[in-house]
Short mmCIF file of C-alpha atoms in Angstrom, two decimals:
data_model
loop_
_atom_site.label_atom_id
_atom_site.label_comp_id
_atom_site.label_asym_id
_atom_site.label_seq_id
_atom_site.Cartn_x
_atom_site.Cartn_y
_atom_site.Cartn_z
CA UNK A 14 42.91 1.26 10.44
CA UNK A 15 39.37 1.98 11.25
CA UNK A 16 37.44 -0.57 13.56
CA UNK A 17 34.65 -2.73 12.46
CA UNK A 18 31.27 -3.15 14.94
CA UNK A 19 30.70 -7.12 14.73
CA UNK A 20 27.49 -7.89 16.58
CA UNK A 21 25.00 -11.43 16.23
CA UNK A 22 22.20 -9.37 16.68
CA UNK A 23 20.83 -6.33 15.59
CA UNK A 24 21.11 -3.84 18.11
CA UNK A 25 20.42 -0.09 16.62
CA UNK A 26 21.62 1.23 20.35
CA UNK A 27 25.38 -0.28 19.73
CA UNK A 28 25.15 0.65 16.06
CA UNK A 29 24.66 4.62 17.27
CA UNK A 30 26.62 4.33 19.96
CA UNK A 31 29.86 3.24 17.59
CA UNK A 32 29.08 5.67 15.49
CA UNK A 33 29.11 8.63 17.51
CA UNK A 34 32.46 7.42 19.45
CA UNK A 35 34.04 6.97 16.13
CA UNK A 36 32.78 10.88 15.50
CA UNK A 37 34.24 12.05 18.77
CA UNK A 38 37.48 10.89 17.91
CA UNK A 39 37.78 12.87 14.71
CA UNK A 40 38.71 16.17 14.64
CA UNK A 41 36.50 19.35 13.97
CA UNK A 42 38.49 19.47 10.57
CA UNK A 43 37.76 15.92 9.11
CA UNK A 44 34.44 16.50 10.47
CA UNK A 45 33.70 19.23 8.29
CA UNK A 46 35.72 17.58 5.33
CA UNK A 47 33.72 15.05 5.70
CA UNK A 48 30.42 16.66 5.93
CA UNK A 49 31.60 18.87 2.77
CA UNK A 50 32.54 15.76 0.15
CA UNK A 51 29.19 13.90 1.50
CA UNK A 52 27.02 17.16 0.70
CA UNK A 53 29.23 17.16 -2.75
CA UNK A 54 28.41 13.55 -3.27
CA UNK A 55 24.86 14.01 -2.50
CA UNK A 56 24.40 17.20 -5.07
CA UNK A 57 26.17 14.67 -7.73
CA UNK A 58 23.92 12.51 -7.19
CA UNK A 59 21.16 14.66 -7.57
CA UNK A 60 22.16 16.66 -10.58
CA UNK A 61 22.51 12.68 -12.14
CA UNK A 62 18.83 11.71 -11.32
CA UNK A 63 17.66 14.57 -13.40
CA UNK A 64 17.30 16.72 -10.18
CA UNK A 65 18.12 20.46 -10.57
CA UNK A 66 18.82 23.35 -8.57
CA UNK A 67 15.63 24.97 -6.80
CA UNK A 68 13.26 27.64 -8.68
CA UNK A 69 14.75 31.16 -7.81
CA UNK A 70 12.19 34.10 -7.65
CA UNK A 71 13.82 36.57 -9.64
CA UNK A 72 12.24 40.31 -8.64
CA UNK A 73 11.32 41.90 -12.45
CA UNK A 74 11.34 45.67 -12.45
#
């Protein structure tokens, strides 16, 4: 089970500071699966908002 940061206060230092010890204790592979269904998520997410794929320059002969 994954731990939960309970503070009174706001404190963006302990926030960061979870976060990257909770990173550290992942491995390089759920890193990177991870990073890969977040980028998926975010293209979704995209592609729903009515945002496309970038212009290509396409070279004409």
């Amino acid at each position: 089970m994954a731990a939960v940061l309970k503070l009174k206060r706001y404190d963006e230092r302990k926030e960061i500071d979870f976060e990257v010890r909770y990173l550290k204790s992942l491995s390089i592979k759920k890193r990177f699966e991870m990073m890969l269904k977040k980028t998926k998520e975010i293209i979704k997410l995209l592609e729903k908002s009515g945002h496309r794929r970038p212009f290509e320059i396409i070279k004409r002969a």
